[in-house]
């Protein structure tokens, strides 16, 4: 159900709900968010964006929800998406690029988010390959990129971003309280979700336009600078295989290169943890 701006009924501080009119008024983009769909509740903004894209929705179409009932993360995990506390959003992209370049878009979006956090909130954001954004060593945001392609052509990409914004510690389930944080917790102040969302979309648009022309090359240094895994000993879980070694770099396709003994292993997807 589309929303109109109203106050949310929670026990915490009174908070404005997201509205498409407010987002439109604060947006300074040319593509991202030119069409906006705001829902009070949806299964998953990625699923909704995918449905819209299959029906021809334009590049830049934005889907935002106050709450997701089936928010999804990578590797089949669920994504905790309570009402009124986060930015749960997906954008439809239609880059004229081969499908193999799509995973790199997750890295670009992660970097756009880190840059927005730094510029807007004056915090140091860490990127955890491939698509997590951390503050104070805890996860603040994750990115889930889904692709529809035919032969060698991308039909569309759904770029889903989940950002914990206003959560206090007790707002997270017990199992997440030690590993997750929010922008408000890290910045120690309330954050305006609309202003932050619009600043992020602006940064994402700039970075996306550059990515389409130059692919990942101009992003490798700024990504690596923020990626706590590079140079560290890591353990990567890739399907049923575990690879331990030193993370040495991100390659131009966005894969993580791990050095083990005298060989280099290119990891394209998986879960990676630092080890001692
Ligand atoms: C991850 O860290 O595993 C990725 C999390 C991605 C969550 C976002 S929330 C908005 C969009 N809709 C979803 O169902 N997932 C993404």
Short mmCIF file of C-alpha atoms and ligand atoms in Angstrom, two decimals:
data_model
loop_
_atom_site.label_atom_id
_atom_site.label_comp_id
_atom_site.label_asym_id
_atom_site.label_seq_id
_atom_site.Cartn_x
_atom_site.Cartn_y
_atom_site.Cartn_z
CA UNK A 1 0.00 0.00 0.00
CA UNK A 2 1.55 3.39 -0.97
CA UNK A 3 2.27 5.68 2.00
CA UNK A 4 1.55 9.28 2.82
CA UNK A 5 3.76 11.11 5.35
CA UNK A 6 2.48 10.41 8.83
CA UNK A 7 3.95 9.65 12.21
CA UNK A 8 4.65 6.11 13.10
CA UNK A 9 3.03 4.51 16.09
CA UNK A 10 5.98 3.09 18.05
CA UNK A 11 7.04 3.27 21.67
CA UNK A 12 10.27 5.07 20.71
CA UNK A 13 10.62 8.65 19.47
CA UNK A 14 7.95 9.79 17.01
CA UNK A 15 9.24 9.17 13.52
CA UNK A 16 8.05 10.29 10.13
CA UNK A 17 7.24 7.55 7.68
CA UNK A 18 8.82 7.55 4.27
CA UNK A 19 6.77 9.13 1.52
CA UNK A 20 7.33 9.36 -2.17
CA UNK A 21 6.52 13.11 -2.19
CA UNK A 22 9.20 13.80 0.40
CA UNK A 23 11.77 11.67 -1.39
CA UNK A 24 11.00 13.39 -4.70
CA UNK A 25 11.35 16.82 -3.11
CA UNK A 26 14.80 16.01 -1.73
CA UNK A 27 16.19 14.14 -4.76
CA UNK A 28 18.80 15.80 -6.96
CA UNK A 29 19.36 12.85 -9.31
CA UNK A 30 18.67 12.49 -13.03
CA UNK A 31 17.97 8.74 -13.12
CA UNK A 32 17.87 7.16 -9.66
CA UNK A 33 14.41 7.49 -8.15
CA UNK A 34 12.77 9.20 -11.11
CA UNK A 35 9.94 6.74 -10.54
CA UNK A 36 9.30 5.90 -6.89
CA UNK A 37 7.19 3.16 -5.31
CA UNK A 38 6.87 3.38 -1.53
CA UNK A 39 5.17 0.58 0.41
CA UNK A 40 4.16 0.41 4.04
CA UNK A 41 4.76 -3.34 3.84
CA UNK A 42 6.04 -5.60 1.08
CA UNK A 43 7.48 -9.11 0.85
CA UNK A 44 10.85 -7.90 -0.42
CA UNK A 45 11.70 -4.70 -2.28
CA UNK A 46 13.97 -6.82 -4.51
CA UNK A 47 11.06 -9.08 -5.44
CA UNK A 48 8.82 -6.09 -6.11
CA UNK A 49 11.49 -4.34 -8.20
CA UNK A 50 12.05 -7.57 -10.14
CA UNK A 51 8.31 -7.82 -10.90
CA UNK A 52 8.24 -4.18 -12.02
CA UNK A 53 11.36 -4.62 -14.16
CA UNK A 54 9.82 -7.64 -15.89
CA UNK A 55 6.88 -5.40 -16.79
CA UNK A 56 9.22 -2.84 -18.34
CA UNK A 57 9.87 -0.39 -15.47
CA UNK A 58 12.52 2.14 -16.42
CA UNK A 59 16.11 2.31 -15.25
CA UNK A 60 16.29 4.15 -11.94
CA UNK A 61 12.89 2.95 -10.69
CA UNK A 62 13.09 2.91 -6.91
CA UNK A 63 11.18 0.62 -4.57
CA UNK A 64 11.25 1.46 -0.85
CA UNK A 65 9.37 -0.22 2.01
CA UNK A 66 8.85 0.66 5.65
CA UNK A 67 8.87 -3.04 6.44
CA UNK A 68 9.68 -6.25 4.57
CA UNK A 69 8.02 -9.53 5.49
CA UNK A 70 10.48 -11.62 3.44
CA UNK A 71 13.58 -9.42 3.33
CA UNK A 72 16.39 -11.47 1.77
CA UNK A 73 20.14 -11.39 2.15
CA UNK A 74 22.89 -13.19 0.26
CA UNK A 75 23.25 -16.95 0.27
CA UNK A 76 19.57 -17.54 1.07
CA UNK A 77 19.69 -15.73 4.41
CA UNK A 78 16.86 -13.60 5.69
CA UNK A 79 17.29 -9.87 6.27
CA UNK A 80 15.75 -8.39 9.40
CA UNK A 81 13.57 -5.52 8.15
CA UNK A 82 11.41 -4.02 10.93
CA UNK A 83 9.08 -1.08 10.35
CA UNK A 84 10.32 2.48 10.52
CA UNK A 85 13.96 1.87 11.43
CA UNK A 86 15.76 1.21 8.18
CA UNK A 87 16.10 1.99 4.54
CA UNK A 88 14.98 -1.13 2.68
CA UNK A 89 15.28 -0.26 -0.98
CA UNK A 90 15.88 -1.62 -4.46
CA UNK A 91 16.74 0.17 -7.69
CA UNK A 92 16.29 -1.17 -11.21
CA UNK A 93 19.33 -0.73 -13.45
CA UNK A 94 19.57 -1.49 -17.16
CA UNK A 95 23.27 -1.19 -17.99
CA UNK A 96 24.36 -1.99 -21.53
CA UNK A 97 27.04 -4.35 -20.24
CA UNK A 98 27.74 -8.10 -20.35
CA UNK A 99 26.25 -10.12 -17.46
CA UNK A 100 29.71 -10.92 -16.10
CA UNK A 101 30.16 -7.29 -15.04
CA UNK A 102 27.04 -7.30 -12.83
CA UNK A 103 28.65 -8.59 -9.60
CA UNK A 104 31.05 -5.64 -9.68
CA UNK A 105 28.00 -3.38 -9.31
CA UNK A 106 27.61 -4.62 -5.73
CA UNK A 107 31.09 -3.38 -4.93
CA UNK A 108 30.41 -0.02 -6.56
CA UNK A 109 27.16 0.34 -4.60
CA UNK A 110 28.96 -0.58 -1.36
CA UNK A 111 31.55 2.07 -2.05
CA UNK A 112 28.82 4.64 -2.84
CA UNK A 113 27.26 3.84 0.52
CA UNK A 114 30.57 4.12 2.38
CA UNK A 115 31.22 7.48 0.70
CA UNK A 116 27.74 8.73 1.66
CA UNK A 117 28.26 7.66 5.27
CA UNK A 118 31.61 9.43 5.38
CA UNK A 119 30.40 12.64 3.71
CA UNK A 120 27.00 12.83 5.34
CA UNK A 121 27.73 11.53 8.84
CA UNK A 122 31.48 12.06 9.16
CA UNK A 123 32.10 8.43 10.17
CA UNK A 124 34.66 5.94 8.87
CA UNK A 125 32.91 3.16 7.02
CA UNK A 126 34.55 -0.20 6.44
CA UNK A 127 33.72 -2.44 3.50
CA UNK A 128 33.71 -6.18 3.94
CA UNK A 129 33.99 -7.93 0.60
CA UNK A 130 31.82 -8.42 -1.26
CA UNK A 131 28.91 -6.35 -0.09
CA UNK A 132 28.78 -5.50 3.61
CA UNK A 133 29.25 -2.09 5.09
CA UNK A 134 30.47 -1.96 8.69
CA UNK A 135 30.69 0.74 11.34
CA UNK A 136 32.66 0.12 14.52
CA UNK A 137 33.29 -3.42 13.22
CA UNK A 138 29.57 -4.24 13.08
CA UNK A 139 27.32 -4.69 10.07
CA UNK A 140 25.26 -1.64 9.19
CA UNK A 141 24.23 -2.45 5.65
CA UNK A 142 24.21 -5.19 3.05
CA UNK A 143 23.70 -5.31 -0.68
CA UNK A 144 21.92 -7.96 -2.71
CA UNK A 145 22.29 -7.68 -6.48
CA UNK A 146 20.07 -9.82 -8.67
CA UNK A 147 20.40 -10.17 -12.41
CA UNK A 148 18.14 -10.97 -15.33
CA UNK A 149 20.13 -11.65 -18.50
CA UNK A 150 19.72 -13.15 -21.92
CA UNK A 151 22.74 -14.61 -23.71
CA UNK A 152 25.45 -11.97 -23.44
CA UNK A 153 23.21 -9.07 -22.47
CA UNK A 154 21.91 -7.78 -19.15
CA UNK A 155 18.13 -7.30 -19.28
CA UNK A 156 18.13 -5.64 -15.88
CA UNK A 157 19.80 -5.67 -12.50
CA UNK A 158 17.94 -5.22 -9.23
CA UNK A 159 20.25 -3.56 -6.76
CA UNK A 160 18.87 -4.12 -3.26
CA UNK A 161 20.28 -2.24 -0.32
CA UNK A 162 19.37 -2.71 3.32
CA UNK A 163 20.63 -0.03 5.72
CA UNK A 164 20.06 -0.15 9.47
CA UNK A 165 19.41 3.51 10.21
CA UNK A 166 17.54 4.26 13.42
CA UNK A 167 17.89 1.03 15.41
CA UNK A 168 18.93 1.18 19.01
CA UNK A 169 20.66 -1.95 20.33
CA UNK A 170 17.45 -3.37 21.78
CA UNK A 171 15.73 -3.04 18.40
CA UNK A 172 17.88 -5.88 17.04
CA UNK A 173 17.01 -9.50 17.87
CA UNK A 174 19.34 -10.95 20.51
CA UNK A 175 21.24 -12.92 17.86
CA UNK A 176 22.20 -9.72 16.02
CA UNK A 177 22.92 -7.39 18.94
CA UNK A 178 26.67 -8.10 19.00
CA UNK A 179 27.22 -8.12 15.25
CA UNK A 180 24.88 -5.46 13.87
CA UNK A 181 24.68 -1.71 14.32
CA UNK A 182 22.88 1.26 12.79
CA UNK A 183 23.83 4.68 11.47
CA UNK A 184 22.17 6.31 14.49
CA UNK A 185 24.06 4.12 16.97
CA UNK A 186 27.39 4.82 15.30
CA UNK A 187 26.73 8.54 14.82
CA UNK A 188 25.07 8.86 18.25
CA UNK A 189 22.25 10.93 16.83
CA UNK A 190 18.96 10.63 14.95
CA UNK A 191 19.31 10.40 11.20
CA UNK A 192 16.83 11.74 8.66
CA UNK A 193 16.13 8.68 6.50
CA UNK A 194 14.90 10.67 3.51
CA UNK A 195 17.92 12.98 3.46
CA UNK A 196 20.28 10.04 3.80
CA UNK A 197 18.51 8.00 1.12
CA UNK A 198 18.64 10.91 -1.33
CA UNK A 199 22.32 11.60 -0.62
CA UNK A 200 23.06 7.92 -1.24
CA UNK A 201 21.11 7.87 -4.51
CA UNK A 202 23.04 10.93 -5.68
CA UNK A 203 26.39 9.27 -4.93
CA UNK A 204 25.22 5.98 -6.44
CA UNK A 205 24.16 7.69 -9.64
CA UNK A 206 27.54 9.40 -10.04
CA UNK A 207 29.42 6.18 -9.37
CA UNK A 208 27.13 4.12 -11.62
CA UNK A 209 27.61 6.50 -14.56
CA UNK A 210 31.35 6.23 -14.15
CA UNK A 211 31.20 2.43 -13.80
CA UNK A 212 29.31 2.16 -17.12
CA UNK A 213 32.13 4.02 -18.89
CA UNK A 214 35.21 2.77 -17.06
CA UNK A 215 34.05 -0.43 -15.31
CA UNK A 216 35.67 -1.20 -11.94
CA UNK A 217 39.15 0.25 -12.50
CA UNK A 218 38.61 3.71 -10.92
CA UNK A 219 36.89 2.12 -7.92
CA UNK A 220 39.53 -0.45 -7.03
CA UNK A 221 41.78 1.84 -4.99
CA UNK A 222 39.00 3.56 -3.03
CA UNK A 223 37.33 0.19 -2.37
CA UNK A 224 40.58 -1.45 -1.28
CA UNK A 225 41.38 1.47 1.04
CA UNK A 226 38.17 0.79 2.96
CA UNK A 227 38.26 -3.00 2.77
CA UNK A 228 39.47 -4.39 6.08
CA UNK A 229 40.12 -7.84 4.58
CA UNK A 230 42.91 -6.84 2.22
CA UNK A 231 46.28 -7.78 3.68
CA UNK A 232 44.64 -9.86 6.42
CA UNK A 233 44.60 -13.62 6.91
CA UNK A 234 41.16 -14.83 5.92
CA UNK A 235 39.02 -17.91 5.65
CA UNK A 236 36.64 -18.05 2.70
CA UNK A 237 33.72 -20.42 2.54
CA UNK A 238 32.96 -21.08 -1.11
CA UNK A 239 30.21 -23.67 -1.41
CA UNK A 240 31.59 -26.72 0.38
CA UNK A 241 35.21 -25.55 0.12
CA UNK A 242 37.11 -23.62 2.75
CA UNK A 243 40.06 -21.56 1.57
CA UNK A 244 42.48 -20.07 4.10
CA UNK A 245 45.20 -17.65 3.14
CA UNK A 246 45.99 -13.95 2.83
CA UNK A 247 43.58 -11.66 0.99
CA UNK A 248 45.83 -9.78 -1.40
CA UNK A 249 43.64 -7.71 -3.69
CA UNK A 250 40.36 -7.21 -5.47
CA UNK A 251 40.76 -8.00 -9.16
CA UNK A 252 39.24 -5.89 -11.99
CA UNK A 253 36.15 -8.14 -12.12
CA UNK A 254 35.48 -7.56 -8.41
CA UNK A 255 36.68 -11.00 -7.28
CA UNK A 256 38.78 -11.40 -4.13
CA UNK A 257 42.24 -12.84 -4.66
CA UNK A 258 43.57 -15.01 -1.83
CA UNK A 259 47.22 -16.10 -1.71
CA UNK A 260 47.75 -19.57 -0.27
CA UNK A 261 51.28 -20.98 -0.19
CA UNK A 262 52.53 -20.10 -3.68
CA UNK A 263 49.21 -20.03 -5.49
CA UNK A 264 46.58 -17.34 -5.90
CA UNK A 265 42.94 -18.32 -5.68
CA UNK A 266 40.27 -16.11 -7.22
CA UNK A 267 37.10 -16.09 -5.13
CA UNK A 268 34.07 -14.77 -7.00
CA UNK A 269 31.42 -15.30 -4.31
CA UNK A 270 31.26 -16.60 -0.78
CA UNK A 271 31.62 -15.69 2.84
CA UNK A 272 34.94 -14.39 4.06
CA UNK A 273 36.09 -13.91 7.66
CA UNK A 274 39.31 -12.57 9.11
CA UNK A 275 41.32 -15.11 11.08
CA UNK A 276 44.40 -14.75 13.25
C1 LIG B 1 23.20 -9.20 2.74
O1 LIG B 1 23.91 -8.57 3.53
O2 LIG B 1 23.19 -10.43 2.74
C2 LIG B 1 22.37 -8.44 1.76
C3 LIG B 1 21.17 -7.82 2.43
C4 LIG B 1 20.27 -7.07 1.45
C5 LIG B 1 19.01 -6.60 2.10
C6 LIG B 1 18.23 -5.69 1.21
S1 LIG B 1 16.91 -4.89 2.07
C7 LIG B 1 16.27 -4.32 0.56
C8 LIG B 1 16.41 -5.43 -0.44
N1 LIG B 1 15.29 -6.33 -0.37
C9 LIG B 1 15.64 -7.55 0.06
O3 LIG B 1 14.87 -8.51 0.25
N2 LIG B 1 16.96 -7.58 0.29
C10 LIG B 1 17.59 -6.32 -0.01
#
